[in-house]
Short mmCIF file of N, CA and C in Angstrom, two decimals:
data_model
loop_
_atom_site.label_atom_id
_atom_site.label_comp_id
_atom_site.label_asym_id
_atom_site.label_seq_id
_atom_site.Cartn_x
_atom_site.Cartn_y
_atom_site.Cartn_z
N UNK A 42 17.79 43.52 15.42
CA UNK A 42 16.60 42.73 15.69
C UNK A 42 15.67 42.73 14.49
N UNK A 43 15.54 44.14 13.80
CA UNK A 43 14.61 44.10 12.68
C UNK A 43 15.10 42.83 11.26
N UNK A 44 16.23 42.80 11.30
CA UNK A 44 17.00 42.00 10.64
C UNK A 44 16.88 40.69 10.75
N UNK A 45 16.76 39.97 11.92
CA UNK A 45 16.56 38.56 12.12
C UNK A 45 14.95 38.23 11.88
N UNK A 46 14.37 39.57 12.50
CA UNK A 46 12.56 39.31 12.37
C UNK A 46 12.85 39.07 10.33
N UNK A 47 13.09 39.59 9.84
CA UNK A 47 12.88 39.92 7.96
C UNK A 47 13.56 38.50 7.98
N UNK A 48 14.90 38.19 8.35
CA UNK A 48 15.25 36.75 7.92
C UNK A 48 14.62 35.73 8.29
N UNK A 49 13.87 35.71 9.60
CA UNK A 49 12.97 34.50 9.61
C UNK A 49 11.42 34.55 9.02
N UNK A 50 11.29 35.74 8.87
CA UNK A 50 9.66 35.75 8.06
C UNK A 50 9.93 35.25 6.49
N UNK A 51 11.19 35.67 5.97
CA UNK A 51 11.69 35.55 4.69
C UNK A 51 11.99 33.21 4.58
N UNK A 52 12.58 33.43 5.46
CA UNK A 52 12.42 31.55 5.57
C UNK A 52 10.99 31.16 5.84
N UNK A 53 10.15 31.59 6.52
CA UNK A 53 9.00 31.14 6.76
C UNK A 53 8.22 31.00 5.55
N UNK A 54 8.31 31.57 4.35
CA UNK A 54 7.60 32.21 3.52
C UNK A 54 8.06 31.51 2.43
N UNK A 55 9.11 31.02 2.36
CA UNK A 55 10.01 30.04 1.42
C UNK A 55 10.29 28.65 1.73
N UNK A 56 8.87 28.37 2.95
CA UNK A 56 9.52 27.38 3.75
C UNK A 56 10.57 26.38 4.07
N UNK A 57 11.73 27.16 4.32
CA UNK A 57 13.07 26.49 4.61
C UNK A 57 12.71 26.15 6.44
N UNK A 58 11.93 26.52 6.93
CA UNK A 58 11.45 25.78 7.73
C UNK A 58 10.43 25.04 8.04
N UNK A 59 10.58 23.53 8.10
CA UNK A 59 9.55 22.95 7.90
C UNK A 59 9.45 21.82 9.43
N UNK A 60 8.50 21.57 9.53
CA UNK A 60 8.13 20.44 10.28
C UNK A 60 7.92 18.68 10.46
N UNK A 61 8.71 18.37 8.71
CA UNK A 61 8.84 17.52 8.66
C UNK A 61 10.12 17.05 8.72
N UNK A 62 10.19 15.31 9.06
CA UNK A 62 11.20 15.06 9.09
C UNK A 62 12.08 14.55 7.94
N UNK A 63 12.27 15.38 7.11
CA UNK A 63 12.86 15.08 5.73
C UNK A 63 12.05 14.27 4.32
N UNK A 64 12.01 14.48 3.43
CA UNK A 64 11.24 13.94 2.42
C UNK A 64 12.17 12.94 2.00
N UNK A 65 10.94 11.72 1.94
CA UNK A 65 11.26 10.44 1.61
C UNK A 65 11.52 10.34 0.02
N UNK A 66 12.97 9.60 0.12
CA UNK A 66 13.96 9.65 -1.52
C UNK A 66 13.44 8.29 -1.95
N UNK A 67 14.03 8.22 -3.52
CA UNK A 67 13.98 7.33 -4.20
C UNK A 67 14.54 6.19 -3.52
N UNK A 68 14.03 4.49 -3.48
CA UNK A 68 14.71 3.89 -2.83
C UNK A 68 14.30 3.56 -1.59
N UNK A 69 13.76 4.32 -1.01
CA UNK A 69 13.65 4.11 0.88
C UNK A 69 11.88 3.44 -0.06
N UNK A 70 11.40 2.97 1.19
CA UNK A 70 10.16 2.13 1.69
C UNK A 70 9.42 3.00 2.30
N UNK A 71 8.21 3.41 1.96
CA UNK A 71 7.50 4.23 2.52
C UNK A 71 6.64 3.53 3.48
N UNK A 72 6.36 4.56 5.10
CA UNK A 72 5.17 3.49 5.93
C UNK A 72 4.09 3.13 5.44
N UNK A 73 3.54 2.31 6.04
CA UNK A 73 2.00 2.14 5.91
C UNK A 73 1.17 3.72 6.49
N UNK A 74 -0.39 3.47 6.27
CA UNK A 74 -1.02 4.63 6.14
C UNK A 74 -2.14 4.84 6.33
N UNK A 75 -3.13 4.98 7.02
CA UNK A 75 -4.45 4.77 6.57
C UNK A 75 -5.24 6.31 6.77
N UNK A 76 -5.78 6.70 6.02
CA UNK A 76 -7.13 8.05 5.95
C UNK A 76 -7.81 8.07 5.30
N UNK A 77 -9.02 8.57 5.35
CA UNK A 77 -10.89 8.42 5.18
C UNK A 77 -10.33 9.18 3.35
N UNK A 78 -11.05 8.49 2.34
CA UNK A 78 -11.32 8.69 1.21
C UNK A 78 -12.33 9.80 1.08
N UNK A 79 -12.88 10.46 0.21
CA UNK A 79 -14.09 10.68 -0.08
C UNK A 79 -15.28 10.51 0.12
N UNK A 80 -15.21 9.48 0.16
CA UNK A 80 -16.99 8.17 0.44
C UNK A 80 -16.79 7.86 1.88
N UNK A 81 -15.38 8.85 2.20
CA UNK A 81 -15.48 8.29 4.04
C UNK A 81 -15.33 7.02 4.64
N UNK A 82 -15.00 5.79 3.71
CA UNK A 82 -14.37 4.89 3.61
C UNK A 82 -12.75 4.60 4.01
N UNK A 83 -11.99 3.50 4.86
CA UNK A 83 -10.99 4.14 5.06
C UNK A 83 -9.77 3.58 4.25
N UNK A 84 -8.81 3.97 3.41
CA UNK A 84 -7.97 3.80 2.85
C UNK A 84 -6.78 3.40 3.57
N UNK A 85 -5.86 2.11 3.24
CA UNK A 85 -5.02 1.65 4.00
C UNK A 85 -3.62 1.24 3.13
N UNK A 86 -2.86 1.91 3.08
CA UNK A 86 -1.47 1.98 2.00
C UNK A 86 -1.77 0.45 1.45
N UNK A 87 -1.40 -0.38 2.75
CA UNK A 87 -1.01 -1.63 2.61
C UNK A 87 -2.09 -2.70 1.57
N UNK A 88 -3.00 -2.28 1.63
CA UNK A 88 -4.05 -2.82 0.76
C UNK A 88 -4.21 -2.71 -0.49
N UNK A 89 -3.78 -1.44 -0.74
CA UNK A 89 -3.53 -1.14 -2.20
C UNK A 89 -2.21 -1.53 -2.90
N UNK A 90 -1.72 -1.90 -2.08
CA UNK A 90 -0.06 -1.97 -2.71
C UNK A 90 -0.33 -3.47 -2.86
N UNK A 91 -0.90 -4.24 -2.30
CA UNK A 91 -0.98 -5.87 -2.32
C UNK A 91 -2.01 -6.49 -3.71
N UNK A 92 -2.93 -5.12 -4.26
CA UNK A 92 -3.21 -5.02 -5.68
C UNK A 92 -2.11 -4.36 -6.64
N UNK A 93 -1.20 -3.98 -6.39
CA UNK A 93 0.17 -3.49 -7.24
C UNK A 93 0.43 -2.12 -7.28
N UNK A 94 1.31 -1.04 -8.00
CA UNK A 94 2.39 -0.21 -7.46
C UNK A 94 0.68 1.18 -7.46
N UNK A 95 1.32 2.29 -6.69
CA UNK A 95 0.83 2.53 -6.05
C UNK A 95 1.15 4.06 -6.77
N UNK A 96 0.41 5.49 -6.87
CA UNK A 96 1.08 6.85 -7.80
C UNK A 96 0.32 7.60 -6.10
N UNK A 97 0.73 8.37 -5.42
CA UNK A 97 0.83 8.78 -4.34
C UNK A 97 0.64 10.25 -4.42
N UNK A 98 0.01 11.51 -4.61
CA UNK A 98 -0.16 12.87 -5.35
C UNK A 98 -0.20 13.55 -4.34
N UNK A 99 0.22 14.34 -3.34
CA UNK A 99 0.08 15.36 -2.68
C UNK A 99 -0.10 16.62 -3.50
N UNK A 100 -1.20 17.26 -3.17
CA UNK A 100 -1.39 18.89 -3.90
C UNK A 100 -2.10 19.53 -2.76
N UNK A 101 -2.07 20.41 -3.00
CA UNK A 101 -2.20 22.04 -1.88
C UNK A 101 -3.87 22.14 -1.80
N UNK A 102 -5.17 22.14 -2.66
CA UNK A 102 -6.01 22.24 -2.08
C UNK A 102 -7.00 22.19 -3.05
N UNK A 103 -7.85 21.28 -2.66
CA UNK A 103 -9.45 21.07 -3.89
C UNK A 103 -9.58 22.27 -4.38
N UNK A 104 -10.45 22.16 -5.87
CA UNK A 104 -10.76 22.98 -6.65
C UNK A 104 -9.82 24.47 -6.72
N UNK A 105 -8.94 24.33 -6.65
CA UNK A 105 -7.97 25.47 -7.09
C UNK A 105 -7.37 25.07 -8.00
N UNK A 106 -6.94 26.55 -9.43
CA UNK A 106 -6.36 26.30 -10.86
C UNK A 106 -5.77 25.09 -10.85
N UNK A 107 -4.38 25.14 -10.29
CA UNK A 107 -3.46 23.84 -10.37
C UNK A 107 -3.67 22.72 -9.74
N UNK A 108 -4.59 22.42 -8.80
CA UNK A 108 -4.65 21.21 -8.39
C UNK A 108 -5.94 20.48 -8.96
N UNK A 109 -7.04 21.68 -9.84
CA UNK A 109 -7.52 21.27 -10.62
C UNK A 109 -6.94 20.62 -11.92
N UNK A 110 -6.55 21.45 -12.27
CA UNK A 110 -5.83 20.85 -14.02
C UNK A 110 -5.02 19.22 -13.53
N UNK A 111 -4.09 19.41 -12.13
CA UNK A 111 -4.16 17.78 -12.01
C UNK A 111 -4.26 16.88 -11.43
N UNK A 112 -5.03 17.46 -11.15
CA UNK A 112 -6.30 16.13 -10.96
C UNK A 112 -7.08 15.94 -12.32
N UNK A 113 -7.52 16.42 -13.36
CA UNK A 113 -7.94 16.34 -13.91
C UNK A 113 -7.27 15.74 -15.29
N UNK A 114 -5.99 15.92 -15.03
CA UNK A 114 -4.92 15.40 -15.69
C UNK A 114 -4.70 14.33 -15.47
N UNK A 115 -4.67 13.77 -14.24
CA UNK A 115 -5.10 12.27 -13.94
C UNK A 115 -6.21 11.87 -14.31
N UNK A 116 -7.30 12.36 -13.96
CA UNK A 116 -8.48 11.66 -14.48
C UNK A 116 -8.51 11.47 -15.94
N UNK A 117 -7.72 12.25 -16.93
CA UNK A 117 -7.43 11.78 -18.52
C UNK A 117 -6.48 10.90 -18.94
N UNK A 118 -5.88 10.30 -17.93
CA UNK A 118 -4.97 9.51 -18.27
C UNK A 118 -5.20 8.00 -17.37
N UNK A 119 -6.83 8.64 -16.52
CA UNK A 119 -6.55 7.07 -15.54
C UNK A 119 -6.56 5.47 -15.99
N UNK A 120 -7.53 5.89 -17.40
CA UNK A 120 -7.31 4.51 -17.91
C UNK A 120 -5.93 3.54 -18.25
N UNK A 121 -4.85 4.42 -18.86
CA UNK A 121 -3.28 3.99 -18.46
C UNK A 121 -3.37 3.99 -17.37
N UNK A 122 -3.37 4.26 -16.28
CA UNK A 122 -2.72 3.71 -14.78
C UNK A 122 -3.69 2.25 -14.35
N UNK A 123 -4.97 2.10 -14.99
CA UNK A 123 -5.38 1.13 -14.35
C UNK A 123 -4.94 0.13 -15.27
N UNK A 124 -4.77 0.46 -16.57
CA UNK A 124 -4.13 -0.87 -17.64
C UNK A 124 -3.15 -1.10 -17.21
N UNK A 125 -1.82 -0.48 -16.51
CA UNK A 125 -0.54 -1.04 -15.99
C UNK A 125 -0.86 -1.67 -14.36
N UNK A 126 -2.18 -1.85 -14.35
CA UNK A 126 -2.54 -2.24 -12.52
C UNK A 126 -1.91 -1.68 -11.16
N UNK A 127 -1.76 -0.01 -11.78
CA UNK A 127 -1.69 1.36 -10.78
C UNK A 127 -2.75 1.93 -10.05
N UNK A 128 -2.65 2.01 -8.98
CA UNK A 128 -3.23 2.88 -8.08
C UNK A 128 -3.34 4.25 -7.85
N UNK A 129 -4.18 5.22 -8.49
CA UNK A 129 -3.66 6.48 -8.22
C UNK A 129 -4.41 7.22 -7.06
N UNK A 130 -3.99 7.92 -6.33
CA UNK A 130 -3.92 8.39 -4.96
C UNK A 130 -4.02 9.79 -4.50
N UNK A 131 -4.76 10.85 -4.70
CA UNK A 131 -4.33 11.98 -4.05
C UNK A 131 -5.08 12.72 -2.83
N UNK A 132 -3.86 13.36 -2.41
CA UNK A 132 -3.92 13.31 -1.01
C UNK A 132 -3.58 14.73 -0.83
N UNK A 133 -4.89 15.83 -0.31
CA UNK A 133 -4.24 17.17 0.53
C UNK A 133 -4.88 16.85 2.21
N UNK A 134 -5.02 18.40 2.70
CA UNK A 134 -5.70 18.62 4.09
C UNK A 134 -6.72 19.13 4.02
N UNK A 135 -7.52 18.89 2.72
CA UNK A 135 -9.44 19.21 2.47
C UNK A 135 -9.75 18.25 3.21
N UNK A 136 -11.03 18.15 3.80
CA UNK A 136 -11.98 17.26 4.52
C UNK A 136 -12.80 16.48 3.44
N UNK A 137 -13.29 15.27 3.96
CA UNK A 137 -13.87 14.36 3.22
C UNK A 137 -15.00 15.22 2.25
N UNK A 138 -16.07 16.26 3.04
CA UNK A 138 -16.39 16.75 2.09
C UNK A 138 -16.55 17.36 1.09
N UNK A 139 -15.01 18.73 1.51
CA UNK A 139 -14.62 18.91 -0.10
C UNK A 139 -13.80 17.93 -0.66
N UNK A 140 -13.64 16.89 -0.68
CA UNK A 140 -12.86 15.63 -1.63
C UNK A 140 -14.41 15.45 -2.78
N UNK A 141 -14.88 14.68 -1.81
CA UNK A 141 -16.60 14.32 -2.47
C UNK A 141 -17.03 15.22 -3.56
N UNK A 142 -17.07 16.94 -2.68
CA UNK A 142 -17.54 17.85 -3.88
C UNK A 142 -16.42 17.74 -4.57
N UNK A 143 -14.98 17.92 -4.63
CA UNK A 143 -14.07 18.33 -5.98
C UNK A 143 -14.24 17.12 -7.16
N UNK A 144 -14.52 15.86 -6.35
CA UNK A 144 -14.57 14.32 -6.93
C UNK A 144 -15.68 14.33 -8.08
N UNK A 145 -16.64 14.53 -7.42
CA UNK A 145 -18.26 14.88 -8.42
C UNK A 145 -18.25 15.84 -9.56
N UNK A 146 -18.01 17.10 -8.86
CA UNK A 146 -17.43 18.26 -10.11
C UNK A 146 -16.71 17.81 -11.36
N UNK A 147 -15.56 17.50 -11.35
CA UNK A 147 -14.42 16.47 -12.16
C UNK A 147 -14.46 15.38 -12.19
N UNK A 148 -15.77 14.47 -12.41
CA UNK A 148 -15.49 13.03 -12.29
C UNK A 148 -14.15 12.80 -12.48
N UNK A 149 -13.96 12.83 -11.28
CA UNK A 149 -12.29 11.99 -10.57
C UNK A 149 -12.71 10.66 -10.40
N UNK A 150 -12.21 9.68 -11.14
CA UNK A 150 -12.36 8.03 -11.21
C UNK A 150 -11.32 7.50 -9.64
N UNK A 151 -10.57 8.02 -9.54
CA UNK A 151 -9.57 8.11 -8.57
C UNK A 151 -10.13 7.92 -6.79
N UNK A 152 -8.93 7.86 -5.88
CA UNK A 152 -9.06 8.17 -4.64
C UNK A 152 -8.73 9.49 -4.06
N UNK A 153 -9.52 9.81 -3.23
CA UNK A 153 -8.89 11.65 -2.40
C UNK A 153 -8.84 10.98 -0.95
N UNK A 154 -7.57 11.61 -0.71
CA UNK A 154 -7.66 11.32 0.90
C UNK A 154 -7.67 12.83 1.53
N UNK A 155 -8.69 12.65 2.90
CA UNK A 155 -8.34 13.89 3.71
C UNK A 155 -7.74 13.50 5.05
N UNK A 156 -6.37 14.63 4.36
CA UNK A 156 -5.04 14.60 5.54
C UNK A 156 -5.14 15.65 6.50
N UNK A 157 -6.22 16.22 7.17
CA UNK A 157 -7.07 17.29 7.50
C UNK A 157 -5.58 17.88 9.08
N UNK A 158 -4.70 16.39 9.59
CA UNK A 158 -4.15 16.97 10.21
C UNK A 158 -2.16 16.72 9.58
N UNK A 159 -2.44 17.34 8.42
CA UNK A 159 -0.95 17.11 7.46
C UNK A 159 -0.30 15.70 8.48
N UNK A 160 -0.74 14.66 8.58
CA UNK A 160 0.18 13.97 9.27
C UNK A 160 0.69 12.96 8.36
N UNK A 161 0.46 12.49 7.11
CA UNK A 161 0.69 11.65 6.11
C UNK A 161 1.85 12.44 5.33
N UNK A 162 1.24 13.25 5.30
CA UNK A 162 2.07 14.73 4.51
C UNK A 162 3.78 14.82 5.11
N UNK A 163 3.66 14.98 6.59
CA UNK A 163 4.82 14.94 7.77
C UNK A 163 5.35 13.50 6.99
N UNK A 164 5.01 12.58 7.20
CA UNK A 164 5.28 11.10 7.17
C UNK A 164 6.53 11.01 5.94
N UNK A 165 6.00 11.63 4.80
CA UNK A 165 6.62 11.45 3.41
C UNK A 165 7.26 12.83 3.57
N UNK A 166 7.29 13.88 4.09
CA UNK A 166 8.47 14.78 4.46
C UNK A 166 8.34 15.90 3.05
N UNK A 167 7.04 15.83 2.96
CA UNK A 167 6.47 16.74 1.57
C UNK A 167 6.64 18.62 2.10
N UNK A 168 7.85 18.83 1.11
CA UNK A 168 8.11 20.28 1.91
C UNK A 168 6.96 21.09 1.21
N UNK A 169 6.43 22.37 1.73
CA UNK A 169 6.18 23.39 1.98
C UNK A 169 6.68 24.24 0.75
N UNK A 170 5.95 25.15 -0.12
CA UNK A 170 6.90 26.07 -1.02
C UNK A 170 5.80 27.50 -0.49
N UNK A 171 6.51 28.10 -0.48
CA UNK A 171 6.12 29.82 0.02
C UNK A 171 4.93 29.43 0.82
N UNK A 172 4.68 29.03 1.96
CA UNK A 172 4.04 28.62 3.07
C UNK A 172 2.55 27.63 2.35
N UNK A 173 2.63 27.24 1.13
CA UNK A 173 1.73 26.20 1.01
C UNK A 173 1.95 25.07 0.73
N UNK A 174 1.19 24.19 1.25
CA UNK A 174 1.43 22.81 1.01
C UNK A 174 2.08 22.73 -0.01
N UNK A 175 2.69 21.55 -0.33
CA UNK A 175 4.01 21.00 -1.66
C UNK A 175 3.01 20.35 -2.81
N UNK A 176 3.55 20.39 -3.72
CA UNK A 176 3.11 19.71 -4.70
C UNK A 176 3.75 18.54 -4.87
N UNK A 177 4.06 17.32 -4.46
CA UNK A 177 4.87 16.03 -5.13
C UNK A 177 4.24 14.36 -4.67
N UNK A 178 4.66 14.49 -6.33
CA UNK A 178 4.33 12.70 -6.51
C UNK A 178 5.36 11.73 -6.22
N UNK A 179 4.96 10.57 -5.70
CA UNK A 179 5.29 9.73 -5.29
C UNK A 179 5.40 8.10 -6.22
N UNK A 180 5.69 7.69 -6.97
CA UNK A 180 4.99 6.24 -7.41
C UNK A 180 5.84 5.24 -6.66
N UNK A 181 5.52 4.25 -6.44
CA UNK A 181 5.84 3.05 -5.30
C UNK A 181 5.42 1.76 -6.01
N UNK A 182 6.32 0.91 -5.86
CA UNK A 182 6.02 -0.48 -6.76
C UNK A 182 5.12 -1.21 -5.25
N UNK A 183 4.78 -2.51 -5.74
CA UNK A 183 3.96 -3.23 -4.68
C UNK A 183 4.67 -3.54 -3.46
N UNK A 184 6.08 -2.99 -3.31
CA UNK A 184 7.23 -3.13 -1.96
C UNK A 184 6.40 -2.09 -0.98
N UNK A 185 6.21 -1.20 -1.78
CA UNK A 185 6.34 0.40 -1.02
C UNK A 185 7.54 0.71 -1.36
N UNK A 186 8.47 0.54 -2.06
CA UNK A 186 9.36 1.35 -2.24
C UNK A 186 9.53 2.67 -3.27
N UNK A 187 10.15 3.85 -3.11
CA UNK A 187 9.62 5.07 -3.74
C UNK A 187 10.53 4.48 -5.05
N UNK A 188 9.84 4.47 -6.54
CA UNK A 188 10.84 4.23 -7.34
C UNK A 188 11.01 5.57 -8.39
N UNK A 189 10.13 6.25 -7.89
CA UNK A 189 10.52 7.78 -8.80
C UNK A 189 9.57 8.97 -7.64
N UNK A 190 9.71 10.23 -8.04
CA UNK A 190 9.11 10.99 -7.18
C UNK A 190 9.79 12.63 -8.17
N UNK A 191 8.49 13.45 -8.07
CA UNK A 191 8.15 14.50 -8.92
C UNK A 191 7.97 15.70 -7.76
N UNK A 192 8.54 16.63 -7.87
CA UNK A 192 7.86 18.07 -6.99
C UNK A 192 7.86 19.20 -7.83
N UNK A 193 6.95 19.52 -8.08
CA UNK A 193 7.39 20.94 -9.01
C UNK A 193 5.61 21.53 -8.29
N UNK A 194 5.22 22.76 -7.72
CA UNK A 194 4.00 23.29 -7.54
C UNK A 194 3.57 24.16 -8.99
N UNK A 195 4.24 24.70 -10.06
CA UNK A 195 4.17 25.08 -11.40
C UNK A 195 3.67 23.82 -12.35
N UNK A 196 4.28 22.84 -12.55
CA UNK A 196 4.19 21.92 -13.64
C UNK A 196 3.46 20.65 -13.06
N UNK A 197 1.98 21.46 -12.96
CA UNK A 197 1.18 20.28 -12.38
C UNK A 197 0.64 19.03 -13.49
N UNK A 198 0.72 19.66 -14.51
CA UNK A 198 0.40 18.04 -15.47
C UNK A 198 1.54 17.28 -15.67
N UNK A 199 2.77 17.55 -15.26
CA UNK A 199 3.83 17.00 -15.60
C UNK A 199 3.97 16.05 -14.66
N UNK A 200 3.37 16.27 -13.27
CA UNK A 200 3.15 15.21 -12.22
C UNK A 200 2.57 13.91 -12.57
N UNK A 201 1.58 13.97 -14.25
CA UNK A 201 0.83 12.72 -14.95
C UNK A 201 2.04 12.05 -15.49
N UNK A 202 2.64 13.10 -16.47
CA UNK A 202 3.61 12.16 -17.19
C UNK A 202 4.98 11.61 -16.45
N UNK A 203 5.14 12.54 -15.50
CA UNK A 203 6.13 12.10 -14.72
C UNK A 203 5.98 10.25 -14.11
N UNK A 204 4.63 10.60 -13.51
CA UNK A 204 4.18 8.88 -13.17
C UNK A 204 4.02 7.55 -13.98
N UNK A 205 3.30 8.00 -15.02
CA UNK A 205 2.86 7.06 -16.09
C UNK A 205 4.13 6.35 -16.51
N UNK A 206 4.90 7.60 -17.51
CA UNK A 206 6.72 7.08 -17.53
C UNK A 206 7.07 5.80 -16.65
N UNK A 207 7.06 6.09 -15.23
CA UNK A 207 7.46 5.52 -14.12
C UNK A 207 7.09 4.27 -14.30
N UNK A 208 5.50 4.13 -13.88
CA UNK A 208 4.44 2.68 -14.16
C UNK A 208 5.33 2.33 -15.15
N UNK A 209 5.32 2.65 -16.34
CA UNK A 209 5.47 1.60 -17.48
C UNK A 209 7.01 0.81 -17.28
N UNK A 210 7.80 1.34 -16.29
CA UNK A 210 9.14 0.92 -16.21
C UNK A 210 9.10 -0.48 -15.27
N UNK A 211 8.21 -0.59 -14.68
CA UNK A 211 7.86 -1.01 -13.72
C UNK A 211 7.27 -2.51 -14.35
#
């Protein structure tokens, strides 16, 4: 018994168990979407994609090391995403008001969504690494279709170049 308790705390912790229903691959069409921005305004996939392709950022949680550096890594590169007529997007389970404060702190030019009940998160099938939220990008042409996608929770600026690359293929 002590054995199965250690093997499932040991999966829990590595999250090989997760609650989503699989993360959405290169290729597939992602749903539509809608959750409150920052300004509490409400953000709707479909709207943005009908202005053109779309960079999609899930990270683990405002103002912490790595989801600082990228975000902030986006915000140094947003002028490329808006010259290729990209959308950039990120999205944890902070509430509108820490979006606002992390947004102000880092003039983030960008959108924050709060996914306060991971259900966007579920949607795109964004796994879990050692029980915290995932780190991965998404970019999506004006279909919604995923045409590249990045996960690494270590190599958070690489989530910039990973996208940009992408846009320009596009």
């Amino acid at each position: 018994m002590k054995i199965i308790k250690t093997m499932l705390l040991t999966f829990a912790l590595f999250g090989l168990f997760s609650d989503s229903q699989g993360q959405i691959k290169n290729g597939e069409t992602v749903p539509d979407f809608s959750l409150q921005d920052q300004d509490n305004h409400t953000f709707r996939l479909a709207d943005a994609l009908a202005k053109g392709p779309v960079v999609v950022y899930f990270y683990p949680k405002d103002d912490t090391p790595g989801c600082t550096k990228e975000a902030c890594t986006f915000r140094d590169s947003f002028s490329a995403f808006t010259d290729a007529g990209a959308t950039v997007v990120g999205i944890s389970s902070d509430d509108v008001k820490s979006h606002k404060k992390f947004a102000l702190k880092h003039n983030l030019p960008f959108t924050l969504l709060a996914d306060e009940k991971n259900e966007v998160r579920k949607l795109f099938g964004v796994p879990k690494t050692m029980m915290l939220p995932g780190r991965v990008t998404y970019v999506l042409d004006r279909k919604g279709t995923v045409v590249h996608q990045f996960n690494s929770m270590s190599q958070a600026t690489q989530h910039v170049e990973e996208s940009l690359a992408a846009i320009k293929k596009l």
